PDB file of C-alpha atoms in Angstrom:
ATOM      1  CA  MET A   1     -28.395 -43.125 -20.668  1.00  0.00           C
ATOM      2  CA  LYS A   2     -29.309 -41.286 -17.533  1.00  0.00           C
ATOM      3  CA  LEU A   3     -27.047 -41.117 -14.520  1.00  0.00           C
ATOM      4  CA  LYS A   4     -28.892 -41.427 -11.271  1.00  0.00           C
ATOM      5  CA  LEU A   5     -27.161 -39.958  -8.278  1.00  0.00           C
ATOM      6  CA  LYS A   6     -28.081 -41.264  -5.042  1.00  0.00           C
ATOM      7  CA  ILE A   7     -27.517 -39.314  -1.910  1.00  0.00           C
ATOM      8  CA  LYS A   8     -27.268 -41.402   1.143  1.00  0.00           C
ATOM      9  CA  ASN A   9     -28.930 -40.247   4.322  1.00  0.00           C
ATOM     10  CA  TYR A  10     -26.379 -40.530   7.110  1.00  0.00           C
ATOM     11  CA  LYS A  11     -28.129 -40.991  10.434  1.00  0.00           C
ATOM     12  CA  SER A  12     -24.944 -41.465  12.166  1.00  0.00           C
ATOM     13  CA  SER A  13     -24.611 -39.240  15.322  1.00  0.00           C
ATOM     14  CA  ARG A  14     -21.196 -38.205  13.907  1.00  0.00           C
ATOM     15  CA  PHE A  15     -22.646 -36.470  11.108  1.00  0.00           C
ATOM     16  CA  ALA A  16     -26.091 -35.532  12.265  1.00  0.00           C
ATOM     17  CA  ILE A  17     -27.130 -31.704  12.318  1.00  0.00           C
ATOM     18  CA  LYS A  18     -29.157 -30.968  15.371  1.00  0.00           C
ATOM     19  CA  ILE A  19     -31.478 -27.981  15.184  1.00  0.00           C
ATOM     20  CA  HIS A  20     -32.422 -26.372  18.603  1.00  0.00           C
ATOM     21  CA  ASN A  21     -35.245 -23.939  19.165  1.00  0.00           C
ATOM     22  CA  GLY A  22     -33.977 -21.818  22.038  1.00  0.00           C
ATOM     23  CA  PHE A  23     -31.265 -19.500  23.265  1.00  0.00           C
ATOM     24  CA  THR A  24     -27.954 -20.358  24.974  1.00  0.00           C
ATOM     25  CA  VAL A  25     -27.010 -18.642  28.219  1.00  0.00           C
ATOM     26  CA  VAL A  26     -24.223 -16.800  26.349  1.00  0.00           C
ATOM     27  CA  GLU A  27     -26.702 -15.470  23.750  1.00  0.00           C
ATOM     28  CA  LEU A  28     -29.126 -14.379  26.603  1.00  0.00           C
ATOM     29  CA  LEU A  29     -26.393 -12.503  28.491  1.00  0.00           C
ATOM     30  CA  ILE A  30     -25.302 -10.741  25.295  1.00  0.00           C
ATOM     31  CA  TYR A  31     -28.988  -9.603  24.596  1.00  0.00           C
ATOM     32  CA  MET A  32     -29.337  -8.517  28.248  1.00  0.00           C
ATOM     33  CA  ALA A  33     -25.957  -6.530  28.172  1.00  0.00           C
ATOM     34  CA  LEU A  34     -27.068  -4.760  24.959  1.00  0.00           C
ATOM     35  CA  LEU A  35     -30.580  -3.925  26.431  1.00  0.00           C
ATOM     36  CA  THR A  36     -29.018  -2.548  29.614  1.00  0.00           C
ATOM     37  CA  ILE A  37     -26.526  -0.335  27.590  1.00  0.00           C
ATOM     38  CA  PHE A  38     -29.348   0.933  25.498  1.00  0.00           C
ATOM     39  CA  LEU A  39     -31.742   1.650  28.653  1.00  0.00           C
ATOM     40  CA  LEU A  40     -28.817   3.480  30.254  1.00  0.00           C
ATOM     41  CA  VAL A  41     -28.150   5.781  27.279  1.00  0.00           C
ATOM     42  CA  LEU A  42     -31.917   6.413  27.050  1.00  0.00           C
ATOM     43  CA  LEU A  43     -32.098   7.185  30.754  1.00  0.00           C
ATOM     44  CA  ASP A  44     -29.024   9.682  30.518  1.00  0.00           C
ATOM     45  CA  VAL A  45     -30.879  11.441  27.499  1.00  0.00           C
ATOM     46  CA  PHE A  46     -34.105  11.631  29.497  1.00  0.00           C
ATOM     47  CA  THR A  47     -32.367  13.213  32.629  1.00  0.00           C
ATOM     48  CA  THR A  48     -30.385  15.654  30.560  1.00  0.00           C
ATOM     49  CA  THR A  49     -33.637  16.758  28.892  1.00  0.00           C
ATOM     50  CA  LEU A  50     -35.493  16.996  32.126  1.00  0.00           C
ATOM     51  CA  ASN A  51     -32.541  19.223  33.676  1.00  0.00           C
ATOM     52  CA  PHE A  52     -32.706  21.430  30.695  1.00  0.00           C
ATOM     53  CA  LYS A  53     -36.396  21.841  30.926  1.00  0.00           C
ATOM     54  CA  LEU A  54     -36.263  22.813  34.523  1.00  0.00           C
ATOM     55  CA  GLN A  55     -33.547  25.281  34.018  1.00  0.00           C
ATOM     56  CA  SER A  56     -35.536  26.911  31.106  1.00  0.00           C
ATOM     57  CA  GLU A  57     -38.635  27.000  33.271  1.00  0.00           C
ATOM     58  CA  ALA A  58     -36.771  28.674  36.117  1.00  0.00           C
ATOM     59  CA  THR A  59     -35.285  31.282  33.726  1.00  0.00           C
ATOM     60  CA  SER A  60     -38.593  31.894  32.042  1.00  0.00           C
ATOM     61  CA  ALA A  61     -40.406  32.386  35.466  1.00  0.00           C
ATOM     62  CA  LEU A  62     -37.773  34.900  36.541  1.00  0.00           C
ATOM     63  CA  ASN A  63     -37.952  36.838  33.217  1.00  0.00           C
ATOM     64  CA  GLN A  64     -41.749  36.903  33.346  1.00  0.00           C
ATOM     65  CA  ASP A  65     -42.055  37.978  36.953  1.00  0.00           C
ATOM     66  CA  SER A  66     -39.322  40.680  36.561  1.00  0.00           C
ATOM     67  CA  ARG A  67     -41.017  42.134  33.431  1.00  0.00           C
ATOM     68  CA  SER A  68     -44.405  42.088  35.227  1.00  0.00           C
ATOM     69  CA  ILE A  69     -43.184  43.612  38.394  1.00  0.00           C
ATOM     70  CA  LEU A  70     -41.292  46.547  36.497  1.00  0.00           C
ATOM     71  CA  GLY A  71     -44.293  47.179  34.320  1.00  0.00           C
ATOM     72  CA  ASN A  72     -46.536  47.473  37.378  1.00  0.00           C
ATOM     73  CA  LEU A  73     -44.183  49.627  39.259  1.00  0.00           C
ATOM     74  CA  ASN A  74     -43.525  51.945  36.000  1.00  0.00           C
ATOM     75  CA  TYR A  75     -47.288  52.394  35.413  1.00  0.00           C
ATOM     76  CA  ASN A  76     -48.257  53.163  39.121  1.00  0.00           C
ATOM     77  CA  ILE A  77     -45.156  55.366  39.695  1.00  0.00           C
ATOM     78  CA  TYR A  78     -45.521  57.505  36.571  1.00  0.00           C
ATOM     79  CA  ASN A  79     -49.226  57.956  37.142  1.00  0.00           C
ATOM     80  CA  SER A  80     -48.919  58.798  40.798  1.00  0.00           C
ATOM     81  CA  GLY A  81     -49.024  62.294  42.150  1.00  0.00           C
ATOM     82  CA  THR A  82     -46.755  61.728  45.217  1.00  0.00           C
ATOM     83  CA  ALA A  83     -44.382  58.983  46.385  1.00  0.00           C
ATOM     84  CA  THR A  84     -43.266  58.561  49.955  1.00  0.00           C
ATOM     85  CA  ILE A  85     -40.569  55.975  51.005  1.00  0.00           C
ATOM     86  CA  VAL A  86     -41.861  54.669  54.389  1.00  0.00           C
ATOM     87  CA  SER A  87     -38.912  52.233  54.660  1.00  0.00           C
ATOM     88  CA  SER A  88     -36.329  50.872  52.334  1.00  0.00           C
ATOM     89  CA  SER A  89     -38.666  48.106  51.362  1.00  0.00           C
ATOM     90  CA  LYS A  90     -41.868  49.964  51.561  1.00  0.00           C
ATOM     91  CA  LEU A  91     -43.221  52.573  49.039  1.00  0.00           C
ATOM     92  CA  SER A  92     -46.460  54.531  49.344  1.00  0.00           C
ATOM     93  CA  LEU A  93     -47.986  56.266  46.416  1.00  0.00           C
ATOM     94  CA  ASP A  94     -50.740  58.897  46.243  1.00  0.00           C
ATOM     95  CA  SER A  95     -50.798  59.352  50.166  1.00  0.00           C
ATOM     96  CA  GLY A  96     -51.233  55.616  50.757  1.00  0.00           C
ATOM     97  CA  THR A  97     -53.713  54.602  48.225  1.00  0.00           C
ATOM     98  CA  LYS A  98     -51.173  52.329  46.729  1.00  0.00           C
ATOM     99  CA  VAL A  99     -48.500  50.692  48.918  1.00  0.00           C
ATOM    100  CA  TYR A 100     -45.695  48.421  47.703  1.00  0.00           C
ATOM    101  CA  GLU A 101     -44.046  46.222  50.476  1.00  0.00           C
ATOM    102  CA  LEU A 102     -41.924  43.224  50.844  1.00  0.00           C
ATOM    103  CA  SER A 103     -43.461  40.582  53.036  1.00  0.00           C
ATOM    104  CA  GLY A 104     -42.405  37.000  53.479  1.00  0.00           C
ATOM    105  CA  GLY A 105     -40.700  36.746  50.085  1.00  0.00           C
ATOM    106  CA  ASN A 106     -43.662  38.230  48.236  1.00  0.00           C
ATOM    107  CA  LEU A 107     -43.881  41.846  46.779  1.00  0.00           C
ATOM    108  CA  LEU A 108     -47.200  43.074  47.673  1.00  0.00           C
ATOM    109  CA  LEU A 109     -49.324  45.903  46.217  1.00  0.00           C
ATOM    110  CA  ASN A 110     -52.162  46.703  48.609  1.00  0.00           C
ATOM    111  CA  SER A 111     -51.894  43.050  49.900  1.00  0.00           C
ATOM    112  CA  VAL A 112     -52.063  41.573  46.471  1.00  0.00           C
ATOM    113  CA  LYS A 113     -49.062  39.378  45.646  1.00  0.00           C
ATOM    114  CA  LEU A 114     -47.190  40.586  42.408  1.00  0.00           C
ATOM    115  CA  ASN A 115     -44.844  37.680  41.958  1.00  0.00           C
ATOM    116  CA  SER A 116     -45.867  34.183  40.872  1.00  0.00           C
ATOM    117  CA  LEU A 117     -45.685  31.025  42.850  1.00  0.00           C
ATOM    118  CA  ASP A 118     -42.589  29.933  41.013  1.00  0.00           C
ATOM    119  CA  THR A 119     -40.513  32.947  42.379  1.00  0.00           C
ATOM    120  CA  LYS A 120     -39.855  34.833  45.597  1.00  0.00           C
ATOM    121  CA  VAL A 121     -38.506  38.320  46.142  1.00  0.00           C
ATOM    122  CA  ASP A 122     -35.398  38.118  48.122  1.00  0.00           C
ATOM    123  CA  SER A 123     -34.926  41.876  48.597  1.00  0.00           C
ATOM    124  CA  ILE A 124     -36.241  45.107  47.325  1.00  0.00           C
ATOM    125  CA  THR A 125     -34.850  48.675  47.965  1.00  0.00           C
ATOM    126  CA  PHE A 126     -36.663  52.010  47.150  1.00  0.00           C
ATOM    127  CA  THR A 127     -34.623  55.137  47.072  1.00  0.00           C
ATOM    128  CA  LYS A 128     -36.153  58.635  46.212  1.00  0.00           C
ATOM    129  CA  ILE A 129     -33.827  60.988  44.283  1.00  0.00           C
ATOM    130  CA  GLY A 130     -35.709  64.142  43.525  1.00  0.00           C
ATOM    131  CA  GLN A 131     -38.638  63.362  41.360  1.00  0.00           C
ATOM    132  CA  THR A 132     -37.368  59.894  40.698  1.00  0.00           C
ATOM    133  CA  ILE A 133     -37.400  56.535  42.520  1.00  0.00           C
ATOM    134  CA  GLN A 134     -34.652  54.196  42.175  1.00  0.00           C
ATOM    135  CA  ILE A 135     -35.633  50.483  42.499  1.00  0.00           C
ATOM    136  CA  THR A 136     -33.536  47.564  43.009  1.00  0.00           C
ATOM    137  CA  PHE A 137     -34.907  44.132  43.634  1.00  0.00           C
ATOM    138  CA  THR A 138     -33.709  40.456  43.453  1.00  0.00           C
ATOM    139  CA  LEU A 139     -35.842  37.422  42.530  1.00  0.00           C
ATOM    140  CA  GLU A 140     -35.194  33.907  43.136  1.00  0.00           C
ATOM    141  CA  SER A 141     -36.547  30.963  41.408  1.00  0.00           C
ATOM    142  CA  LEU A 142     -38.436  28.393  43.552  1.00  0.00           C
ATOM    143  CA  ILE A 143     -38.012  25.581  40.713  1.00  0.00           C
ATOM    144  CA  THR A 144     -35.480  23.175  41.858  1.00  0.00           C
ATOM    145  CA  THR A 145     -32.642  22.735  39.334  1.00  0.00           C
ATOM    146  CA  SER A 146     -29.435  20.757  39.422  1.00  0.00           C
ATOM    147  CA  GLY A 147     -27.427  23.860  39.593  1.00  0.00           C
ATOM    148  CA  GLY A 148     -29.091  25.342  42.498  1.00  0.00           C
ATOM    149  CA  PRO A 149     -31.492  28.171  42.580  1.00  0.00           C
ATOM    150  CA  ARG A 150     -31.487  30.828  39.941  1.00  0.00           C
ATOM    151  CA  THR A 151     -31.617  34.383  40.792  1.00  0.00           C
ATOM    152  CA  GLN A 152     -32.018  37.717  38.974  1.00  0.00           C
ATOM    153  CA  THR A 153     -31.312  41.318  40.227  1.00  0.00           C
ATOM    154  CA  MET A 154     -33.072  44.223  38.484  1.00  0.00           C
ATOM    155  CA  ASN A 155     -32.256  47.818  38.921  1.00  0.00           C
ATOM    156  CA  THR A 156     -34.074  50.799  37.409  1.00  0.00           C
ATOM    157  CA  THR A 157     -35.095  54.438  38.019  1.00  0.00           C
ATOM    158  CA  LEU A 158     -38.529  55.597  37.406  1.00  0.00           C
ATOM    159  CA  GLY A 159     -39.745  59.187  37.284  1.00  0.00           C
ATOM    160  CA  LEU A 160     -42.798  60.698  38.815  1.00  0.00           C
ATOM    161  CA  ARG A 161     -45.305  62.670  36.629  1.00  0.00           C
ATOM    162  CA  TYR A 162     -45.814  66.239  37.396  1.00  0.00           C
TER     163      TYR A 162
END
């Protein structure tokens, strides 16, 4: 003997399960809030990375220009026969064949700009002490960072070759 179980299909509104293919307003608000929080965190990470990149570029530009200017000064002063300080910001080597001067935020060697477009030379001072020349200059980065402009001051003494 087999038992047959019969399941009755209740179509009464009291027991009916309704399936909806959509979102409720509360679910939509929760999803929007989660998406907004995710985008705000992503924006914060992006701006922090951008600020770090700009600060790194500013520091790199200052370091490159200071090394380049010091190398140029070292080479030309060492290989020159004479040095004359025309003013505190103007140096003449080999009777005027090579002239360093500060003009409009740029360090010029015979009218050729030595610093890059990302920096400006705030000040330079040449002081002759015997057969040496003491040089002090300050570079400022033109790359805009959140912490303000970066500056770097260099000080060196270079000797003339006999």
